[in-house]
Amino acid sequence: LLNKQPLGVYVHWPFCVSKCPYCDFNSHIQSSIDIELWTKAYLLEIQHSFEKTSKHEIKTIFFGGGTPSLMPPQLMDKIINKVCSLWSVEKDIEITFEANPSSVESSKFQDFRKAGANRVSLGVQSFDDDALVFLKRPHSAGEAVQAIELANSLFGRVSFDLMYARPNQTLKTWRKELETALLFRPSHISLYQLTIEPGTAFYTAFHRGDFKLPEETLSAELYETTNRILSNCGLEAYEVSNYAIPGQECRHNLMYWTYQDYVGVGPGAHGRLTQNGRKIATRRHNAPSVWLDSVLANGHGEHELEVVTAPDIEFLLMGLRLTQGVSKKEYELISGVPLPNPLKFKVLQEEGEVWETESHFGVTTKGRLRLNAILNFLIV
Ligand SMILES: C[S@@+](CC[C@H](N)C(=O)[O-])C[C@H]1O[C@@H](n2cnc3c(N)ncnc32)[C@H](O)[C@@H]1O
Ligand code: SF4
């Protein structure tokens, strides 16, 4: 019997209670949402995605945002049921939702679990109340602690996000924050260095000189310290910003990084599908109301569908984020050669930024600090 091709389902919930000043995700504030229409639209779009991928087997569902913990649990329940009634589904399917750790949202965790979620990713961001105020987060450190404890008692798998390399942060204060994080014995944690994205409130404030970010050398030290401390606790950096006890990696994100197929449902959601040996990129309308109208009129909110012209580059962009690197065999299947740009690769290897074995190649911890520059160098 042939194995079915694996598939991930990404579901985007685009709403938040407030807009964080650093965030460039597709997130919106809207006071009233017609939940009946939204439910109808999600189910229609799932049906539409199924028609293109009916022979696949679902491995993961990921509710991202926006703030999916604001979603009514009944909606999550209906979406999960719809997916499971259409496709064949792997026995130990991973179903993750992102949650903000406010007390209102934590009170719904039990219902999300009943709906079928078995993994939660909490946007804690910091254990320091002043930092949370700076980041304009709608929750306190105390609420975050309660949310983690509750999540730990309800879900088999809990992860949380922290943001570091913040203004005025020192090695010492970050180390202390990491120690607090480790008190919860996380099996997975995502640690992002704060980046200033165009179009955000922080972009304007930063360029106006309202605050400074740590110098590059401090950022590098922060990164290396982070890796060391977590590794001592058994949490391995399996990706640039993601750490897990082996076996507890986020399987959904691994689908992206290993360039497997996934469908994206909801406003702005991306998808990647292999059809007749080619990768097809799909994208939904970003604006929630445009997406909603389009799904109700056409059965889907797709507005772009194109063949990926350089799948080898996309494969590298994803795969080189992973500590395990990429398989030469797989890279060769896509690009026709086992190694990208051997001459340039050699230069990077001499700098200690990339590595190569008989079967794989990848980026070292040192190289990961400037992954984008490495990718640009290799690709151009
Ligand atoms: C979509 S959000 C997570 C869900 C939820 N809305 C929240 O804010 O907690 C994904 C994560 O990306 C990180 N993030 C977003 N913008 C960032 C930025 N400019 N720099 C660094 N990390 C960022 C945050 O840690 C955030 O938790
Ligand atoms: S809650 Fe999350 S998705 Fe919403 S604005 Fe803040 S960072 Fe962005």
Short mmCIF file of C-alpha atoms and ligand atoms in Angstrom, two decimals:
data_model
loop_
_atom_site.label_atom_id
_atom_site.label_comp_id
_atom_site.label_asym_id
_atom_site.label_seq_id
_atom_site.Cartn_x
_atom_site.Cartn_y
_atom_site.Cartn_z
CA LEU A 1 0.00 0.00 0.00
CA LEU A 2 1.37 3.40 -0.95
CA ASN A 3 1.81 5.91 1.84
CA LYS A 4 -0.47 8.89 1.45
CA GLN A 5 1.19 12.24 0.94
CA PRO A 6 1.27 14.19 4.21
CA LEU A 7 -0.59 17.49 4.50
CA GLY A 8 -0.74 20.28 7.08
CA VAL A 9 -3.71 22.61 7.49
CA TYR A 10 -3.07 26.21 8.55
CA VAL A 11 -6.14 28.16 9.74
CA HIS A 12 -5.73 31.93 10.09
CA TRP A 13 -7.89 33.85 12.58
CA PRO A 14 -7.16 37.52 11.79
CA PHE A 15 -8.52 39.35 14.84
CA CYS A 16 -6.81 40.75 17.96
CA VAL A 17 -7.96 42.87 20.92
CA SER A 18 -5.31 45.48 20.10
CA LYS A 19 -2.47 45.92 17.63
CA CYS A 20 0.99 45.36 19.10
CA PRO A 21 3.45 48.03 17.92
CA TYR A 22 6.02 45.51 16.56
CA CYS A 23 3.58 43.27 14.71
CA ASP A 24 3.31 43.03 10.93
CA PHE A 25 1.14 39.92 10.89
CA ASN A 26 -2.24 40.01 9.16
CA SER A 27 -4.12 41.08 12.28
CA HIS A 28 -7.07 43.41 12.65
CA ILE A 29 -9.24 44.94 15.33
CA GLN A 30 -12.95 44.58 14.70
CA SER A 31 -15.64 45.15 17.29
CA SER A 32 -18.29 42.83 15.92
CA ILE A 33 -17.87 39.62 13.99
CA ASP A 34 -20.77 37.75 12.42
CA ILE A 35 -19.70 34.38 13.67
CA GLU A 36 -22.30 32.48 11.68
CA LEU A 37 -21.01 33.87 8.41
CA TRP A 38 -17.40 33.34 9.45
CA THR A 39 -18.13 29.73 10.38
CA LYS A 40 -19.79 29.17 7.03
CA ALA A 41 -16.81 30.73 5.22
CA TYR A 42 -14.17 28.62 7.01
CA LEU A 43 -16.10 25.43 6.30
CA LEU A 44 -16.55 26.37 2.64
CA GLU A 45 -12.87 27.10 2.23
CA ILE A 46 -11.89 23.83 3.89
CA GLN A 47 -14.17 21.99 1.45
CA HIS A 48 -12.52 23.84 -1.44
CA SER A 49 -9.04 22.90 -0.16
CA PHE A 50 -10.09 19.28 0.22
CA GLU A 51 -11.12 19.03 -3.41
CA LYS A 52 -7.51 19.69 -4.43
CA THR A 53 -5.89 17.43 -1.84
CA SER A 54 -8.36 14.63 -1.20
CA LYS A 55 -5.66 11.95 -1.53
CA HIS A 56 -3.46 13.46 1.16
CA GLU A 57 -3.39 12.52 4.82
CA ILE A 58 -3.60 15.24 7.47
CA LYS A 59 -0.71 15.28 9.93
CA THR A 60 -1.23 18.66 11.59
CA ILE A 61 -3.69 21.50 12.02
CA PHE A 62 -2.41 24.88 13.22
CA PHE A 63 -4.65 27.77 14.30
CA GLY A 64 -2.55 30.93 13.95
CA GLY A 65 -3.23 34.62 13.89
CA GLY A 66 -4.08 37.18 14.85
CA THR A 67 -5.24 35.72 18.09
CA PRO A 68 -6.99 32.37 17.64
CA SER A 69 -7.71 32.16 21.37
CA LEU A 70 -10.33 34.87 20.72
CA MET A 71 -12.15 32.46 18.42
CA PRO A 72 -15.30 30.87 19.84
CA PRO A 73 -14.37 27.28 20.82
CA GLN A 74 -17.42 26.04 18.87
CA LEU A 75 -15.85 27.40 15.70
CA MET A 76 -12.61 25.55 16.37
CA ASP A 77 -14.68 22.45 17.07
CA LYS A 78 -16.53 22.75 13.76
CA ILE A 79 -13.32 23.34 11.79
CA ILE A 80 -11.58 20.32 13.34
CA ASN A 81 -14.64 18.15 12.74
CA LYS A 82 -14.89 19.26 9.15
CA VAL A 83 -11.22 18.49 8.48
CA CYS A 84 -11.46 15.09 10.14
CA SER A 85 -14.66 14.17 8.31
CA LEU A 86 -13.22 14.98 4.87
CA TRP A 87 -9.61 13.77 4.79
CA SER A 88 -8.00 10.71 6.22
CA VAL A 89 -6.16 11.84 9.33
CA GLU A 90 -3.01 10.55 10.97
CA LYS A 91 -3.70 8.78 14.26
CA ASP A 92 -1.68 11.09 16.47
CA ILE A 93 -2.56 14.29 14.63
CA GLU A 94 -1.04 17.45 16.14
CA ILE A 95 -3.59 20.26 16.63
CA THR A 96 -2.04 23.53 17.84
CA PHE A 97 -3.58 26.91 18.59
CA GLU A 98 -1.87 30.19 19.39
CA ALA A 99 -3.16 31.96 22.47
CA ASN A 100 -2.60 35.24 24.20
CA PRO A 101 -2.11 34.63 27.91
CA SER A 102 -4.84 36.93 29.23
CA SER A 103 -7.20 35.63 31.88
CA VAL A 104 -10.23 35.90 29.56
CA GLU A 105 -8.60 33.67 27.02
CA SER A 106 -7.24 31.15 29.53
CA SER A 107 -10.79 30.59 30.74
CA LYS A 108 -11.54 29.09 27.31
CA PHE A 109 -8.62 26.63 27.27
CA GLN A 110 -10.72 23.77 28.57
CA ASP A 111 -13.20 24.26 25.73
CA PHE A 112 -10.42 24.38 23.14
CA ARG A 113 -9.18 21.10 24.50
CA LYS A 114 -12.66 19.62 24.22
CA ALA A 115 -12.74 20.83 20.62
CA GLY A 116 -9.69 18.64 19.96
CA ALA A 117 -6.66 20.92 20.33
CA ASN A 118 -3.75 19.03 21.88
CA ARG A 119 -1.01 21.65 21.75
CA VAL A 120 -0.96 25.35 22.66
CA SER A 121 1.52 28.07 21.84
CA LEU A 122 1.30 30.99 24.26
CA GLY A 123 2.42 34.52 23.35
CA VAL A 124 4.04 35.31 26.70
CA GLN A 125 6.71 37.65 25.19
CA SER A 126 8.24 38.59 28.55
CA PHE A 127 8.10 37.89 32.29
CA ASP A 128 8.83 41.54 33.00
CA ASP A 129 5.84 43.85 33.43
CA ASP A 130 7.74 46.94 32.23
CA ALA A 131 8.71 45.12 29.05
CA LEU A 132 5.09 44.06 28.53
CA VAL A 133 4.04 47.70 28.82
CA PHE A 134 6.72 48.71 26.30
CA LEU A 135 5.46 45.99 23.93
CA LYS A 136 1.88 47.18 24.65
CA ARG A 137 0.81 43.65 25.44
CA PRO A 138 -2.76 43.28 26.70
CA HIS A 139 -1.71 41.01 29.61
CA SER A 140 0.55 41.08 32.66
CA ALA A 141 3.40 38.77 33.62
CA GLY A 142 1.21 37.37 36.41
CA GLU A 143 -1.52 36.46 33.94
CA ALA A 144 1.05 34.83 31.69
CA VAL A 145 2.31 32.67 34.55
CA GLN A 146 -1.25 31.58 35.34
CA ALA A 147 -1.92 30.83 31.68
CA ILE A 148 1.21 28.66 31.43
CA GLU A 149 0.28 26.74 34.57
CA LEU A 150 -3.26 26.18 33.39
CA ALA A 151 -2.08 25.16 29.93
CA ASN A 152 0.42 22.73 31.48
CA SER A 153 -2.41 21.09 33.41
CA LEU A 154 -4.70 20.79 30.38
CA PHE A 155 -2.54 20.11 27.34
CA GLY A 156 0.05 17.44 26.73
CA ARG A 157 2.17 19.87 24.79
CA VAL A 158 2.70 23.52 25.68
CA SER A 159 5.03 26.04 24.09
CA PHE A 160 5.50 29.73 24.71
CA ASP A 161 7.06 32.66 22.84
CA LEU A 162 9.41 35.22 24.33
CA MET A 163 10.86 38.27 22.60
CA TYR A 164 14.38 39.37 23.44
CA ALA A 165 17.12 41.74 22.27
CA ARG A 166 14.76 44.46 23.47
CA PRO A 167 15.91 48.03 24.17
CA ASN A 168 18.09 48.26 27.31
CA GLN A 169 18.17 44.52 27.75
CA THR A 170 21.42 43.17 29.15
CA LEU A 171 22.82 39.65 29.19
CA LYS A 172 22.12 39.56 32.90
CA THR A 173 18.44 40.54 32.74
CA TRP A 174 17.82 38.20 29.82
CA ARG A 175 19.49 35.33 31.62
CA LYS A 176 17.19 35.96 34.58
CA GLU A 177 14.14 35.96 32.34
CA LEU A 178 15.23 32.71 30.72
CA GLU A 179 15.67 31.16 34.15
CA THR A 180 12.08 32.13 34.98
CA ALA A 181 10.93 30.57 31.72
CA LEU A 182 12.75 27.33 32.52
CA LEU A 183 10.99 27.05 35.90
CA PHE A 184 7.92 25.93 33.92
CA ARG A 185 9.89 23.04 32.42
CA PRO A 186 8.76 23.78 28.86
CA SER A 187 9.21 21.00 26.31
CA HIS A 188 9.16 23.61 23.55
CA ILE A 189 9.93 27.32 23.48
CA SER A 190 10.18 29.95 20.73
CA LEU A 191 12.61 32.82 21.34
CA TYR A 192 12.55 35.67 18.85
CA GLN A 193 14.90 38.63 18.71
CA LEU A 194 12.80 41.78 18.36
CA THR A 195 12.87 42.99 14.76
CA ILE A 196 11.60 46.31 13.49
CA GLU A 197 9.21 45.70 10.61
CA PRO A 198 8.20 48.35 8.05
CA GLY A 199 4.67 49.63 8.50
CA THR A 200 4.55 49.03 12.26
CA ALA A 201 4.31 51.66 15.03
CA PHE A 202 7.77 50.60 16.24
CA TYR A 203 9.18 51.30 12.79
CA THR A 204 8.20 54.97 13.06
CA ALA A 205 9.25 55.22 16.72
CA PHE A 206 12.59 53.51 16.14
CA HIS A 207 13.49 55.71 13.16
CA ARG A 208 12.43 58.78 15.12
CA GLY A 209 15.02 57.74 17.71
CA ASP A 210 12.55 56.94 20.51
CA PHE A 211 14.51 53.83 21.45
CA LYS A 212 17.62 51.88 20.46
CA LEU A 213 18.13 48.20 19.90
CA PRO A 214 21.14 46.25 21.23
CA GLU A 215 24.30 46.46 19.11
CA GLU A 216 25.07 43.52 16.85
CA THR A 217 27.73 42.10 19.17
CA LEU A 218 25.32 42.07 22.12
CA SER A 219 22.62 40.45 19.96
CA ALA A 220 25.09 37.73 19.01
CA GLU A 221 26.03 37.22 22.66
CA LEU A 222 22.37 37.07 23.63
CA TYR A 223 21.78 34.42 20.97
CA GLU A 224 24.76 32.31 21.97
CA THR A 225 23.92 32.54 25.68
CA THR A 226 20.34 31.54 24.91
CA ASN A 227 21.48 28.47 23.00
CA ARG A 228 23.86 27.44 25.76
CA ILE A 229 21.40 27.83 28.64
CA LEU A 230 18.62 25.99 26.85
CA SER A 231 20.86 23.23 25.62
CA ASN A 232 21.97 22.64 29.23
CA CYS A 233 18.29 22.01 30.03
CA GLY A 234 17.84 19.57 27.17
CA LEU A 235 16.10 22.04 24.88
CA GLU A 236 17.88 21.83 21.53
CA ALA A 237 17.80 24.66 18.98
CA TYR A 238 16.19 22.69 16.17
CA GLU A 239 15.50 25.86 14.19
CA VAL A 240 16.80 29.46 14.28
CA SER A 241 14.31 30.57 16.97
CA ASN A 242 12.80 27.29 18.15
CA TYR A 243 13.96 24.97 20.92
CA ALA A 244 12.58 21.61 21.95
CA ILE A 245 13.22 18.49 23.93
CA PRO A 246 13.93 15.99 21.12
CA GLY A 247 10.60 14.61 19.88
CA GLN A 248 8.64 17.69 20.97
CA GLU A 249 9.35 19.85 17.91
CA CYS A 250 6.36 21.60 16.36
CA ARG A 251 5.44 19.13 13.63
CA HIS A 252 3.35 21.69 11.79
CA ASN A 253 6.21 24.17 11.43
CA LEU A 254 8.48 21.29 10.43
CA MET A 255 6.14 20.72 7.48
CA TYR A 256 7.00 24.25 6.26
CA TRP A 257 10.70 23.92 6.90
CA THR A 258 10.96 20.54 5.17
CA TYR A 259 8.93 21.92 2.25
CA GLN A 260 5.98 19.57 2.48
CA ASP A 261 2.47 20.38 1.32
CA TYR A 262 0.04 22.44 3.35
CA VAL A 263 -3.21 24.26 2.72
CA GLY A 264 -3.89 27.71 4.14
CA VAL A 265 -7.43 28.62 5.15
CA GLY A 266 -8.62 32.08 6.27
CA PRO A 267 -7.60 35.66 5.41
CA GLY A 268 -4.04 35.98 4.09
CA ALA A 269 -3.23 32.30 4.62
CA HIS A 270 -0.58 30.79 2.34
CA GLY A 271 -0.46 27.27 0.99
CA ARG A 272 1.99 25.10 -0.94
CA LEU A 273 0.82 22.15 -3.01
CA THR A 274 2.70 19.74 -5.23
CA GLN A 275 0.82 19.12 -8.48
CA ASN A 276 2.27 17.19 -11.41
CA GLY A 277 5.74 17.58 -9.94
CA ARG A 278 5.45 21.35 -9.55
CA LYS A 279 4.96 23.44 -6.41
CA ILE A 280 1.91 25.66 -6.51
CA ALA A 281 1.68 28.66 -4.16
CA THR A 282 -1.77 29.74 -3.01
CA ARG A 283 -2.70 32.90 -1.17
CA ARG A 284 -6.00 34.16 0.23
CA HIS A 285 -7.24 37.75 0.32
CA ASN A 286 -5.70 39.57 3.29
CA ALA A 287 -8.51 41.91 4.28
CA PRO A 288 -11.01 40.01 6.46
CA SER A 289 -14.11 41.52 4.82
CA VAL A 290 -12.79 40.96 1.27
CA TRP A 291 -11.92 37.37 2.13
CA LEU A 292 -15.33 36.79 3.72
CA ASP A 293 -17.26 38.21 0.75
CA SER A 294 -15.13 36.30 -1.70
CA VAL A 295 -15.62 32.96 0.08
CA LEU A 296 -19.36 33.48 0.40
CA ALA A 297 -19.58 34.35 -3.31
CA ASN A 298 -17.10 31.84 -4.79
CA GLY A 299 -16.57 29.13 -2.19
CA HIS A 300 -12.99 30.26 -1.57
CA GLY A 301 -10.99 33.44 -0.89
CA GLU A 302 -8.09 32.53 -3.15
CA HIS A 303 -6.66 35.44 -5.05
CA GLU A 304 -3.32 34.16 -6.16
CA LEU A 305 -2.37 30.82 -7.51
CA GLU A 306 0.98 30.48 -9.15
CA VAL A 307 3.67 27.99 -9.96
CA VAL A 308 6.71 28.56 -7.73
CA THR A 309 9.38 29.51 -10.27
CA ALA A 310 12.40 28.78 -8.06
CA PRO A 311 11.37 25.93 -5.73
CA ASP A 312 15.05 25.14 -5.09
CA ILE A 313 15.51 28.59 -3.53
CA GLU A 314 12.35 28.30 -1.48
CA PHE A 315 13.46 24.86 -0.34
CA LEU A 316 16.81 26.33 0.80
CA LEU A 317 15.19 29.31 2.53
CA MET A 318 13.13 26.91 4.60
CA GLY A 319 15.53 24.00 5.07
CA LEU A 320 18.58 26.01 6.10
CA ARG A 321 16.66 27.31 9.12
CA LEU A 322 16.85 23.79 10.55
CA THR A 323 19.77 22.55 12.64
CA GLN A 324 19.51 19.17 10.88
CA GLY A 325 20.16 21.01 7.60
CA VAL A 326 18.83 19.70 4.31
CA SER A 327 19.26 16.40 2.60
CA LYS A 328 21.42 16.56 -0.51
CA LYS A 329 19.25 13.94 -2.15
CA GLU A 330 16.10 15.99 -1.64
CA TYR A 331 17.81 19.17 -2.74
CA GLU A 332 19.04 17.41 -5.87
CA LEU A 333 15.53 16.18 -6.69
CA ILE A 334 14.37 19.81 -6.81
CA SER A 335 17.40 21.60 -8.20
CA GLY A 336 19.28 18.95 -10.18
CA VAL A 337 22.50 19.42 -8.17
CA PRO A 338 23.39 18.15 -4.67
CA LEU A 339 24.88 21.41 -3.36
CA PRO A 340 24.00 25.05 -4.04
CA ASN A 341 26.80 27.09 -5.56
CA PRO A 342 29.80 24.89 -4.53
CA LEU A 343 32.39 27.68 -4.88
CA LYS A 344 30.51 30.08 -2.64
CA PHE A 345 29.63 27.23 -0.30
CA LYS A 346 33.35 26.56 0.15
CA VAL A 347 33.99 30.19 1.08
CA LEU A 348 31.30 30.01 3.76
CA GLN A 349 32.64 26.67 4.96
CA GLU A 350 36.08 28.19 5.50
CA GLU A 351 34.41 30.91 7.57
CA GLY A 352 32.79 28.22 9.73
CA GLU A 353 29.30 29.32 8.75
CA VAL A 354 28.09 26.23 6.91
CA TRP A 355 28.77 22.50 7.15
CA GLU A 356 28.54 19.50 4.87
CA THR A 357 28.40 15.74 5.40
CA GLU A 358 28.01 12.96 2.85
CA SER A 359 24.21 13.20 3.00
CA HIS A 360 23.36 16.69 4.30
CA PHE A 361 24.44 20.31 4.40
CA GLY A 362 23.45 23.11 6.74
CA VAL A 363 24.28 26.33 8.57
CA THR A 364 26.33 26.34 11.81
CA THR A 365 25.26 28.17 14.99
CA LYS A 366 27.68 30.94 14.05
CA GLY A 367 26.18 31.14 10.55
CA ARG A 368 22.63 31.20 11.87
CA LEU A 369 23.33 34.65 13.30
CA ARG A 370 23.45 35.98 9.76
CA LEU A 371 21.28 33.49 7.98
CA ASN A 372 19.72 36.04 5.63
CA ALA A 373 23.10 37.29 4.44
CA ILE A 374 24.23 33.70 3.86
CA LEU A 375 21.12 32.87 1.89
CA ASN A 376 21.51 36.01 -0.24
CA PHE A 377 25.14 35.16 -0.91
CA LEU A 378 24.34 31.57 -1.92
CA ILE A 379 21.32 32.35 -4.02
CA VAL A 380 22.41 35.37 -6.06
C1 LIG B 1 1.23 35.70 15.52
S1 LIG B 1 2.17 35.98 16.92
C2 LIG B 1 1.56 34.86 18.14
C3 LIG B 1 0.13 34.83 18.54
C4 LIG B 1 -0.46 35.92 19.33
N1 LIG B 1 -1.09 36.84 18.47
C5 LIG B 1 0.48 36.66 20.22
O1 LIG B 1 0.82 37.80 19.94
O2 LIG B 1 0.86 36.09 21.22
C6 LIG B 1 3.67 35.14 16.65
C7 LIG B 1 4.88 35.50 17.46
O3 LIG B 1 5.81 36.19 16.66
C8 LIG B 1 6.65 36.98 17.48
N2 LIG B 1 6.81 38.29 16.82
C9 LIG B 1 5.87 38.98 16.15
N3 LIG B 1 6.40 40.13 15.67
C10 LIG B 1 7.71 40.14 16.02
C11 LIG B 1 8.80 41.06 15.83
N4 LIG B 1 8.66 42.21 15.16
N5 LIG B 1 10.01 40.73 16.34
C12 LIG B 1 10.17 39.57 17.00
N6 LIG B 1 9.20 38.70 17.22
C13 LIG B 1 7.97 38.97 16.75
C14 LIG B 1 6.00 37.08 18.83
O4 LIG B 1 6.77 36.41 19.78
C15 LIG B 1 4.66 36.39 18.64
O5 LIG B 1 4.29 35.64 19.74
S1 SF4 B 2 -1.69 39.92 19.53
FE1 SF4 B 2 -0.19 38.83 18.22
S2 SF4 B 2 -1.01 38.91 16.14
FE2 SF4 B 2 -2.17 40.39 17.39
S3 SF4 B 2 -1.17 42.31 17.04
FE3 SF4 B 2 -0.21 41.41 18.84
S4 SF4 B 2 1.56 40.20 18.07
FE4 SF4 B 2 0.23 40.69 16.33
#
